[in-house]
Each structure stands twice: as C-alpha cells, then as structure tokens.
PDB file of N, CA, C and O in Angstrom:
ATOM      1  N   UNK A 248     -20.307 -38.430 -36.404  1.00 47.00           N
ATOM      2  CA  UNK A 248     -18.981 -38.634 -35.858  1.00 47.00           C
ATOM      3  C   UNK A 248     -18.630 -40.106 -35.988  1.00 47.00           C
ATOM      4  O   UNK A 248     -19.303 -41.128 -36.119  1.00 47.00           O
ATOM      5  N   UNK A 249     -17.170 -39.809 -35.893  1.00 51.00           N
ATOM      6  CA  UNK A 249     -16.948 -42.099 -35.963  1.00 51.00           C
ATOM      7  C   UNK A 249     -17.101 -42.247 -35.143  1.00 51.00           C
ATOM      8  O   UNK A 249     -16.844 -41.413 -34.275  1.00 51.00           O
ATOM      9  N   UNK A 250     -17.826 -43.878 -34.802  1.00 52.00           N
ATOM     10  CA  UNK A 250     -17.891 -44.231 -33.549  1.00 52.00           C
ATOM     11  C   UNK A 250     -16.439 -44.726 -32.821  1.00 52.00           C
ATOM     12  O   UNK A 250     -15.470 -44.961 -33.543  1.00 52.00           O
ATOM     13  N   UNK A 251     -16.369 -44.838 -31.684  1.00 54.00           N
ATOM     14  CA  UNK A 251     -15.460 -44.754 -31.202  1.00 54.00           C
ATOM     15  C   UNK A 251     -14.112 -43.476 -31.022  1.00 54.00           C
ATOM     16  O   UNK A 251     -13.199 -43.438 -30.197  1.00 54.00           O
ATOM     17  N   UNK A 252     -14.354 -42.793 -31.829  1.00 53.00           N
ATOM     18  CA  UNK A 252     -13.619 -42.082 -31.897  1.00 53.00           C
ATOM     19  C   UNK A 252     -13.877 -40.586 -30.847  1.00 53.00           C
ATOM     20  O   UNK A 252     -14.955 -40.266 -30.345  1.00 53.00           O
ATOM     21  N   UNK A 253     -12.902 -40.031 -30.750  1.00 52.00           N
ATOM     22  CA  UNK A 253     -13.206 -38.794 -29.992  1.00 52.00           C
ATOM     23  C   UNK A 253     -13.066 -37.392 -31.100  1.00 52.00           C
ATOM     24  O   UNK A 253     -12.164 -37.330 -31.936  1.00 52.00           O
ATOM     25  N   UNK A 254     -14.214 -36.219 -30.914  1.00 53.00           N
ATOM     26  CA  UNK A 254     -13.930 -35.581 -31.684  1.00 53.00           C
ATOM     27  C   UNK A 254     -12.799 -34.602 -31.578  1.00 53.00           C
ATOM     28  O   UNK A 254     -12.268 -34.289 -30.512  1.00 53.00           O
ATOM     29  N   UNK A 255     -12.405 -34.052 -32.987  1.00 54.00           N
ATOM     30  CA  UNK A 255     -10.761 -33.696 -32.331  1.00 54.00           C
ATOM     31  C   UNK A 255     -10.902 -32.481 -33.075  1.00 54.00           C
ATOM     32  O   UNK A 255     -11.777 -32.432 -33.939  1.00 54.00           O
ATOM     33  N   UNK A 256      -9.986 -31.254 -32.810  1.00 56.00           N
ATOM     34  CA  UNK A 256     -10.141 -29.800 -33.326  1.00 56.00           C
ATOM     35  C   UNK A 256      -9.645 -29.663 -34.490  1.00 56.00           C
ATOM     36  O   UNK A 256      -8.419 -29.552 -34.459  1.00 56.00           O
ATOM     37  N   UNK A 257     -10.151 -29.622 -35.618  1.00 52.00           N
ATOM     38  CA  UNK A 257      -9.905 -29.590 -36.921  1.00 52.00           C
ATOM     39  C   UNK A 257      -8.700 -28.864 -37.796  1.00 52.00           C
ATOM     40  O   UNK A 257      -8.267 -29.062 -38.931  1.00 52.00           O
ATOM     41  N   UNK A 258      -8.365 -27.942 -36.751  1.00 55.00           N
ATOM     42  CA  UNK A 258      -7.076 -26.794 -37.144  1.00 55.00           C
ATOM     43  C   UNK A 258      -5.903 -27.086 -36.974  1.00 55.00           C
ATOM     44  O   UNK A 258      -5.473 -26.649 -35.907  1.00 55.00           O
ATOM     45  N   UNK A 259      -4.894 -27.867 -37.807  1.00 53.00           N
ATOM     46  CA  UNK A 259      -3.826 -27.725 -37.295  1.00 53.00           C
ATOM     47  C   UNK A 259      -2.649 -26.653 -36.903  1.00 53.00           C
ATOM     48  O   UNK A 259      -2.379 -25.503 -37.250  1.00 53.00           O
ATOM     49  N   UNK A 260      -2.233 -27.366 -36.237  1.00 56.00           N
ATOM     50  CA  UNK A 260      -1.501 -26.392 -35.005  1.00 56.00           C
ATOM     51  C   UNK A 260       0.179 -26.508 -35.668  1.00 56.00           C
ATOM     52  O   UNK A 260       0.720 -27.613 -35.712  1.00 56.00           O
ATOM     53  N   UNK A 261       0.962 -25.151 -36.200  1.00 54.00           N
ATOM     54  CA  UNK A 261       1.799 -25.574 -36.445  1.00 54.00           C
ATOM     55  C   UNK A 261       3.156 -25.192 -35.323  1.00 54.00           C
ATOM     56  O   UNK A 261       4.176 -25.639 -34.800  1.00 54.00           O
ATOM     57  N   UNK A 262       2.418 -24.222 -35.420  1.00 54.00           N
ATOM     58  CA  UNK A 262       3.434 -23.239 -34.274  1.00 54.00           C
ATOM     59  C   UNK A 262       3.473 -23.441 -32.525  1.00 54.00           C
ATOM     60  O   UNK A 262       4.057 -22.827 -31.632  1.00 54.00           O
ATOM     61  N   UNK A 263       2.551 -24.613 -32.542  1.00 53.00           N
ATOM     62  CA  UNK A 263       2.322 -25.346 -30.691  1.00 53.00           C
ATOM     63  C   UNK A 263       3.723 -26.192 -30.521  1.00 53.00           C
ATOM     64  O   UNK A 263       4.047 -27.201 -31.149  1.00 53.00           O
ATOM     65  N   UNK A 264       4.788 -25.205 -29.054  1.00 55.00           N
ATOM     66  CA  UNK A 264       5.211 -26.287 -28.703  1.00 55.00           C
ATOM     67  C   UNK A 264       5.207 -27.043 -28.253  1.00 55.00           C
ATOM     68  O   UNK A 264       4.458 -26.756 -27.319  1.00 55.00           O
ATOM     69  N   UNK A 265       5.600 -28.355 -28.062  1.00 55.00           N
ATOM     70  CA  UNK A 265       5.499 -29.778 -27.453  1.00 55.00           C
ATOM     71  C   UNK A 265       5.220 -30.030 -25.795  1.00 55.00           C
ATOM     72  O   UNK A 265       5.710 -30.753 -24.927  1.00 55.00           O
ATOM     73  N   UNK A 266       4.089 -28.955 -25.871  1.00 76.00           N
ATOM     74  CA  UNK A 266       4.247 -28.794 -24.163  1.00 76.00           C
ATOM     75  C   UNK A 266       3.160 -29.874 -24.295  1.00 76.00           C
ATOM     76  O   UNK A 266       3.473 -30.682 -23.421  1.00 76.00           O
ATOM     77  N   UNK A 267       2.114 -30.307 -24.875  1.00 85.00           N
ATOM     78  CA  UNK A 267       0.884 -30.957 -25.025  1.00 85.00           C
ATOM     79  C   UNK A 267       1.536 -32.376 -24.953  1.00 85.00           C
ATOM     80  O   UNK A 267       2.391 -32.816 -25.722  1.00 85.00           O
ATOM     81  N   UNK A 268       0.845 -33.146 -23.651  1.00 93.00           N
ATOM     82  CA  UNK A 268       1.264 -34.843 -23.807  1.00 93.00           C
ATOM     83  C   UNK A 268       1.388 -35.535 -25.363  1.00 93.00           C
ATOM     84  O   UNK A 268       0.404 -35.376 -26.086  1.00 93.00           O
ATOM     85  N   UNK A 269       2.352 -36.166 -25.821  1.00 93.00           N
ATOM     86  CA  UNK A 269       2.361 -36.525 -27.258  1.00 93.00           C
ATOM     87  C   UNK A 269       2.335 -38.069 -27.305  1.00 93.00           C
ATOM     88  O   UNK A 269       2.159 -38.634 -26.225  1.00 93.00           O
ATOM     89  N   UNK A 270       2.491 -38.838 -28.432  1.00 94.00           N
ATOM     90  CA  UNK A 270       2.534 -40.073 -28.763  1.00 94.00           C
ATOM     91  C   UNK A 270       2.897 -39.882 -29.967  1.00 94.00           C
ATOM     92  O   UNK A 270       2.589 -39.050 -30.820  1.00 94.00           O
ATOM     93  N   UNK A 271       4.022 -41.298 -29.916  1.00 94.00           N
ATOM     94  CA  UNK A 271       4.618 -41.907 -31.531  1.00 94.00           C
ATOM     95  C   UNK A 271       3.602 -42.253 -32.477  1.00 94.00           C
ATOM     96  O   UNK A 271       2.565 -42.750 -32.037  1.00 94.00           O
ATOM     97  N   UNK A 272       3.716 -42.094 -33.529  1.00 94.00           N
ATOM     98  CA  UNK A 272       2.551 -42.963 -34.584  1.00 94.00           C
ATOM     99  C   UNK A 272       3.680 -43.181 -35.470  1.00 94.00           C
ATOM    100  O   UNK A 272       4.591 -42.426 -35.810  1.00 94.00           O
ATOM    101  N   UNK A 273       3.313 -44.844 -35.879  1.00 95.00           N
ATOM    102  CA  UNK A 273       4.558 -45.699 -36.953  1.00 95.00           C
ATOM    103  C   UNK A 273       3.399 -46.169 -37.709  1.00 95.00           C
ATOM    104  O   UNK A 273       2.201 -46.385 -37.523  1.00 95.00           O
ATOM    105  N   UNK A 274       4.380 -46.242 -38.757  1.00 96.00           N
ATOM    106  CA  UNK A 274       3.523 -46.733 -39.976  1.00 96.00           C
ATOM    107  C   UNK A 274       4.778 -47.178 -41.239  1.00 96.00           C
ATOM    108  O   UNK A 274       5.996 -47.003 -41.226  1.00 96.00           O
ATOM    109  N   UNK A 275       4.195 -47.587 -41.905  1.00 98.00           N
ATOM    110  CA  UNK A 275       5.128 -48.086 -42.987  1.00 98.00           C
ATOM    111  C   UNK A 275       4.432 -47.553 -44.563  1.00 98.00           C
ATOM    112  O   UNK A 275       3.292 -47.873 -44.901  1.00 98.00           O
ATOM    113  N   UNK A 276       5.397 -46.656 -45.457  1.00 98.00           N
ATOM    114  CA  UNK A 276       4.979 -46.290 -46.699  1.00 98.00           C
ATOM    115  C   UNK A 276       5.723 -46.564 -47.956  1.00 98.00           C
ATOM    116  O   UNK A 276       6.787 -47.119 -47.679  1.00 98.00           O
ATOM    117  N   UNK A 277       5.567 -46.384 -49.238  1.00 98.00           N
ATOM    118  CA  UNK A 277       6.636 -46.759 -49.896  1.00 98.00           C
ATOM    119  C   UNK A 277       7.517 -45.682 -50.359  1.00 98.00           C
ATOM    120  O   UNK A 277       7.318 -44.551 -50.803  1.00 98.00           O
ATOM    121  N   UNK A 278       8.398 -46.287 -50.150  1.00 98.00           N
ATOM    122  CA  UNK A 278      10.067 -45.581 -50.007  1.00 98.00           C
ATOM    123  C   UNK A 278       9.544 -44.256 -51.363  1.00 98.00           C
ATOM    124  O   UNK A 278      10.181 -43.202 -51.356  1.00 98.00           O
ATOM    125  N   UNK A 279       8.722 -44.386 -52.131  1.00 98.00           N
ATOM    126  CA  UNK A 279       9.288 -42.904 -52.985  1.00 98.00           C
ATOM    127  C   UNK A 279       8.092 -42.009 -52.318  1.00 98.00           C
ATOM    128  O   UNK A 279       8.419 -40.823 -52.286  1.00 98.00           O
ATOM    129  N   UNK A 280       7.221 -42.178 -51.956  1.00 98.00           N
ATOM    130  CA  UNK A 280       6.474 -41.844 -50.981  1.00 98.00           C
ATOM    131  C   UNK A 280       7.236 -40.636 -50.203  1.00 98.00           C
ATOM    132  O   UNK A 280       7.232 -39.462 -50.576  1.00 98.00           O
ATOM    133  N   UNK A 281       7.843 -41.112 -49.135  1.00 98.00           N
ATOM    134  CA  UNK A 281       8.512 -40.845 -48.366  1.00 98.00           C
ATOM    135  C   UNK A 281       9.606 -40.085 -48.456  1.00 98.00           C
ATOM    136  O   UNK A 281       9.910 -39.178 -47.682  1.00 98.00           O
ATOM    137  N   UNK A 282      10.553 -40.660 -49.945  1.00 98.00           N
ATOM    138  CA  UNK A 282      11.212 -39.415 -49.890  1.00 98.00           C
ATOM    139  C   UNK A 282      10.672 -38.291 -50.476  1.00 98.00           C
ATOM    140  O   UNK A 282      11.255 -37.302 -50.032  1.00 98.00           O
ATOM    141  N   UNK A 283       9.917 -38.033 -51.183  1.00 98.00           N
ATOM    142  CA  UNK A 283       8.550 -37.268 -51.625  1.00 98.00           C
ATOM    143  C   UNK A 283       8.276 -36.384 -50.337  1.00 98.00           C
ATOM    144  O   UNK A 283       8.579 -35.198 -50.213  1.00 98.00           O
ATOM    145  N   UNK A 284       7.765 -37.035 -49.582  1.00 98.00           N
ATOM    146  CA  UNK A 284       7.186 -36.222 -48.107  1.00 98.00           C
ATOM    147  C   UNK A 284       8.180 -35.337 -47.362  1.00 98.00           C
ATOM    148  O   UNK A 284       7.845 -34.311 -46.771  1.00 98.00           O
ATOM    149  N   UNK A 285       9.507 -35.836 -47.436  1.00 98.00           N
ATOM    150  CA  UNK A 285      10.542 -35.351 -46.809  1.00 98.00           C
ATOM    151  C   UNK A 285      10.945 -33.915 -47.219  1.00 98.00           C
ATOM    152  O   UNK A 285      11.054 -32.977 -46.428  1.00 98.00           O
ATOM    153  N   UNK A 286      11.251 -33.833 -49.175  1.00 98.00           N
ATOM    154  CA  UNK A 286      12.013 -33.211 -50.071  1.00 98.00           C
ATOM    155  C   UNK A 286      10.647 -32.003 -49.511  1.00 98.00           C
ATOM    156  O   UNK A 286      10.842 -30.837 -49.167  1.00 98.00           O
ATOM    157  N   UNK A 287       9.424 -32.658 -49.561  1.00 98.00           N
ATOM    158  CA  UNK A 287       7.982 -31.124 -49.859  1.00 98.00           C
ATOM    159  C   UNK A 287       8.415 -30.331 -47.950  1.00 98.00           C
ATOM    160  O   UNK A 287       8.447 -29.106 -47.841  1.00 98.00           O
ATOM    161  N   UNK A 288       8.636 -31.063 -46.939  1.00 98.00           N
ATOM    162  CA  UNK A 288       8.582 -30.735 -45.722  1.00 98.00           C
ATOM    163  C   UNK A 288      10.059 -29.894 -45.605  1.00 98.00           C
ATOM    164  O   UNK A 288      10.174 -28.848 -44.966  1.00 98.00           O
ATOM    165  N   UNK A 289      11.330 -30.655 -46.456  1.00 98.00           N
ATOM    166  CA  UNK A 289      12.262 -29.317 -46.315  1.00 98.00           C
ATOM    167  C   UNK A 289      11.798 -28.054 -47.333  1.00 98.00           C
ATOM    168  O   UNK A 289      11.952 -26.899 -46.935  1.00 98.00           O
ATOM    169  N   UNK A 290      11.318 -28.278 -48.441  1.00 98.00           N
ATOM    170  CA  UNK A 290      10.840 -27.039 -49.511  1.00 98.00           C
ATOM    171  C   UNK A 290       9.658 -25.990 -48.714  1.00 98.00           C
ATOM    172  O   UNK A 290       9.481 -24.799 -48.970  1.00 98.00           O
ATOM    173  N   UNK A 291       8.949 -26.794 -47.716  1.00 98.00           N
ATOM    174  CA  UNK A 291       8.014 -25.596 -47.322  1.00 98.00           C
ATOM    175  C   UNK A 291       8.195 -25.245 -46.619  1.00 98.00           C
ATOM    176  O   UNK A 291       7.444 -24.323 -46.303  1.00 98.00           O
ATOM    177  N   UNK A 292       9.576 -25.656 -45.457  1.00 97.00           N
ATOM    178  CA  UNK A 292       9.953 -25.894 -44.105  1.00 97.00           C
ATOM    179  C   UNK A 292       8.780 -25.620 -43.078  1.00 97.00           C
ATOM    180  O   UNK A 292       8.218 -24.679 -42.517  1.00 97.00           O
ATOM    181  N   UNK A 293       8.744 -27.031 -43.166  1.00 96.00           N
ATOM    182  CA  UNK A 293       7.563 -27.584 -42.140  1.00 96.00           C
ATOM    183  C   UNK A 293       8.240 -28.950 -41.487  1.00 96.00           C
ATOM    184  O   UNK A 293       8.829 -29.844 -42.095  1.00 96.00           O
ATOM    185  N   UNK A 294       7.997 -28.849 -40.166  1.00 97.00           N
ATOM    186  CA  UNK A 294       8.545 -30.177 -39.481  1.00 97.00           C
ATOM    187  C   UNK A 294       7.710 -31.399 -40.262  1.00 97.00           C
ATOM    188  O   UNK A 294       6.617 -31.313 -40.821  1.00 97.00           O
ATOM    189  N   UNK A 295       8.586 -32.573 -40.117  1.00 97.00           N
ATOM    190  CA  UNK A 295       7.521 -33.925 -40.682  1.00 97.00           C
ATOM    191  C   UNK A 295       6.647 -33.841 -39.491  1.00 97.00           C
ATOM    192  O   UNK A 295       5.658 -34.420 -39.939  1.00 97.00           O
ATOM    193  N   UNK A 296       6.392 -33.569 -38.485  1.00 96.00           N
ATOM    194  CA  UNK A 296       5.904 -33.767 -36.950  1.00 96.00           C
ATOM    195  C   UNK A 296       4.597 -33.192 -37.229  1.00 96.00           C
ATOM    196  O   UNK A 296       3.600 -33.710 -36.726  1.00 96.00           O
ATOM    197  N   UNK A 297       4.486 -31.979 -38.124  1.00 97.00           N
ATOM    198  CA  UNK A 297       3.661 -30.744 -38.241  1.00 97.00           C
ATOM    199  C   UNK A 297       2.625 -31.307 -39.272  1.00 97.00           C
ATOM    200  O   UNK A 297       1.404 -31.411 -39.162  1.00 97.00           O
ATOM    201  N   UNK A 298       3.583 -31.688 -40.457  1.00 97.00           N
ATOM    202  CA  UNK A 298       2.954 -32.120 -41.771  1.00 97.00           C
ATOM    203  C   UNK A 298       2.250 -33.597 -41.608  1.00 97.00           C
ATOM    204  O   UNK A 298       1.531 -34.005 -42.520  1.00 97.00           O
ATOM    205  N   UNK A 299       2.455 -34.343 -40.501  1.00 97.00           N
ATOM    206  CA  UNK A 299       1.651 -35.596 -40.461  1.00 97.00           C
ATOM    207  C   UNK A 299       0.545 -35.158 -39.212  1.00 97.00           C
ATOM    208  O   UNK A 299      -0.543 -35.732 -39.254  1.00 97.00           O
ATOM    209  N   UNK A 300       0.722 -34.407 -38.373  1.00 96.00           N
ATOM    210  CA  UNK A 300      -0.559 -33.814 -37.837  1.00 96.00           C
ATOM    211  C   UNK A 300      -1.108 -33.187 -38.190  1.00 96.00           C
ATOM    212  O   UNK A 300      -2.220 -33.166 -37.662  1.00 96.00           O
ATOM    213  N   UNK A 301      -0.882 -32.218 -39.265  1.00 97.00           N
ATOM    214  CA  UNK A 301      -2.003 -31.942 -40.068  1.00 97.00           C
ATOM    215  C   UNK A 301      -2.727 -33.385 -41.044  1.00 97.00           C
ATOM    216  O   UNK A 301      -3.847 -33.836 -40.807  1.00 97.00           O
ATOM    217  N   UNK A 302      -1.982 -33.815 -41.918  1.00 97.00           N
ATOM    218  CA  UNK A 302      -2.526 -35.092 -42.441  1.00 97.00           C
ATOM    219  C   UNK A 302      -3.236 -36.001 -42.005  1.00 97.00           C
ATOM    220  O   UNK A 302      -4.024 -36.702 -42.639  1.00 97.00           O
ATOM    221  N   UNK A 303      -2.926 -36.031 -40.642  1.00 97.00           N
ATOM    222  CA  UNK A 303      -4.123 -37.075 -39.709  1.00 97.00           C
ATOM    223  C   UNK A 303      -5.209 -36.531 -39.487  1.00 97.00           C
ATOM    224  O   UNK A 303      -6.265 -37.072 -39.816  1.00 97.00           O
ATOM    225  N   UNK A 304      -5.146 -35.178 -38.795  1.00 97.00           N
ATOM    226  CA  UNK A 304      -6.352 -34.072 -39.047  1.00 97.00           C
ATOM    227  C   UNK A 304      -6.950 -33.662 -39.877  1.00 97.00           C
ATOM    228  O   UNK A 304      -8.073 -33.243 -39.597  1.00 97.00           O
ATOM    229  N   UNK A 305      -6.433 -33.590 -41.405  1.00 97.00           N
ATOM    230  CA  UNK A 305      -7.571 -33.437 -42.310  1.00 97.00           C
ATOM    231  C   UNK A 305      -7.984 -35.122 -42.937  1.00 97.00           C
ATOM    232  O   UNK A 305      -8.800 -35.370 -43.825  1.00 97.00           O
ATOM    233  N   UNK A 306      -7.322 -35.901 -42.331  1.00 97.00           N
ATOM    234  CA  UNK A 306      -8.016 -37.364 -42.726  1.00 97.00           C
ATOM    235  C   UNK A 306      -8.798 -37.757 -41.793  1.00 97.00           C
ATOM    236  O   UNK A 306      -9.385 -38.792 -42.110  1.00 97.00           O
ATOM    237  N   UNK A 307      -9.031 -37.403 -40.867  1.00 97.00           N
ATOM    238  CA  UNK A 307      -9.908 -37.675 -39.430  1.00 97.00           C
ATOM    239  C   UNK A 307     -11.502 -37.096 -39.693  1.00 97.00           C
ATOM    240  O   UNK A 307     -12.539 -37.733 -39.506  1.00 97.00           O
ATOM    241  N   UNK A 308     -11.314 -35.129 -40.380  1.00 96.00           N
ATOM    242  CA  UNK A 308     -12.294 -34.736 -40.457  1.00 96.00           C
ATOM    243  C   UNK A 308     -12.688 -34.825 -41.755  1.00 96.00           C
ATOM    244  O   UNK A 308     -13.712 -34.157 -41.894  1.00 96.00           O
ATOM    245  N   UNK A 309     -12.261 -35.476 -43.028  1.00 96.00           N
ATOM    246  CA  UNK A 309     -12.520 -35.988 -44.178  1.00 96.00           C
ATOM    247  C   UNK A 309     -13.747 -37.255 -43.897  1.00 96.00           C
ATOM    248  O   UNK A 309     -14.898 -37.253 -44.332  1.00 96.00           O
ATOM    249  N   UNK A 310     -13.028 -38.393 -42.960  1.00 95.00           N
ATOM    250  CA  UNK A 310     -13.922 -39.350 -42.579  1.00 95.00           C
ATOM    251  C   UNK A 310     -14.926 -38.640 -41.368  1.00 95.00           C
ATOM    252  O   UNK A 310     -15.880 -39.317 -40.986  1.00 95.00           O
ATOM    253  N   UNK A 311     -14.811 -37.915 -41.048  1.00 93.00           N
ATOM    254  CA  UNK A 311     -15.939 -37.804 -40.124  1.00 93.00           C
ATOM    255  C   UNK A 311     -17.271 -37.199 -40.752  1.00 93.00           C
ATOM    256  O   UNK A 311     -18.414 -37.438 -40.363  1.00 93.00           O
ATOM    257  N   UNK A 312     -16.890 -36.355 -41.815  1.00 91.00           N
ATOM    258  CA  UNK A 312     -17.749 -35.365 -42.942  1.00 91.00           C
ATOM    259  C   UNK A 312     -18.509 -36.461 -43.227  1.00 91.00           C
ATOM    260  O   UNK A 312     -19.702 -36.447 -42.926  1.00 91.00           O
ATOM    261  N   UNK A 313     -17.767 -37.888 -44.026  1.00 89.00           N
ATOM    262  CA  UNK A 313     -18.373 -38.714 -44.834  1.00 89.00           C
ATOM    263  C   UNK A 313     -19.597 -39.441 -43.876  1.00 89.00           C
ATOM    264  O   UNK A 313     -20.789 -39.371 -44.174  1.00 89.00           O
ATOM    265  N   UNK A 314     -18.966 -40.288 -42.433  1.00 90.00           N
ATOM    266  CA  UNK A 314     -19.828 -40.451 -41.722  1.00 90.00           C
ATOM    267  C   UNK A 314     -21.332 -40.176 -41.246  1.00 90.00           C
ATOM    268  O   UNK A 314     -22.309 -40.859 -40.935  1.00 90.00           O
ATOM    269  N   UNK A 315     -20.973 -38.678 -41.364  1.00 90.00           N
ATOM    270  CA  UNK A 315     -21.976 -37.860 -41.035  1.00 90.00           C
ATOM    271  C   UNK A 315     -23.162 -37.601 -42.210  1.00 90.00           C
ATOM    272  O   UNK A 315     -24.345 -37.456 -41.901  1.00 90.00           O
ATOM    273  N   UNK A 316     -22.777 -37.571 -43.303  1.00 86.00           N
ATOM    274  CA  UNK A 316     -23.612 -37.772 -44.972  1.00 86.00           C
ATOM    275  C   UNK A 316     -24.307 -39.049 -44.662  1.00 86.00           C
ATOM    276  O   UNK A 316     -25.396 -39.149 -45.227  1.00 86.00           O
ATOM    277  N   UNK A 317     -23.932 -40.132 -43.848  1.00 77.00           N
ATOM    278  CA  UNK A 317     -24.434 -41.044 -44.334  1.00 77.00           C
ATOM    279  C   UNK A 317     -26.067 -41.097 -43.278  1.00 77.00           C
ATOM    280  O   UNK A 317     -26.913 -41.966 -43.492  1.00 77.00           O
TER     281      UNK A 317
END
C-alpha cells in the first residue's frame, strides 16, 4: 500500500448519489486534453464528476499494485 495513504475501494461508483461527504479536486491540464475529456464524457454520457473518480481510482490502485511488486 502507499504510505500515507488510506486504502480506498477500487470500484467505481457511477450511479452513487452525492449523499457521501465530497471534496473539490483542481488541477490544471492542457487545453486539448480537456476538450478531449469533455467531447468522450458527453459521447459516453458520463458526468466529468464520474469519469475523474474513476480516473483517480484506477490511478490510486495502478500505484498501489506497483508499490506492492516492489
């Protein structure tokens, strides 16, 4: 596991409503990036909300896999 980190449930959740305490996450990407992310989130209709909690979640348990190899 990373240190510091807490372990977190690997499945994202698409269909949970916002009853769960939340927090902002900001970040800065480059602009074709982004509109990229936007155009795939209206084509699959998926909230951006949905599609970056999954993305944090499979980048969380990507690094935690690696961690754990070592």
């Amino acid at each position: 596991m990373l240190k510091g980190c807490a372990t977190i449930n690997p499945e994202p959740r698409h269909d949970v409503e916002m009853a769960e305490e939340t927090r902002e996450v900001r970040g800065r990407i480059p602009k074709e990036l982004k509109i990229a992310f936007e155009i795939a989130c209206a084509r699959l209709e998926f909230t951006q909300t949905a599609a970056l909690e999954e993305a944090i979640r499979d980048w969380l348990k990507k690094k935690e896999s690696a961690a754990n190899e070592k």
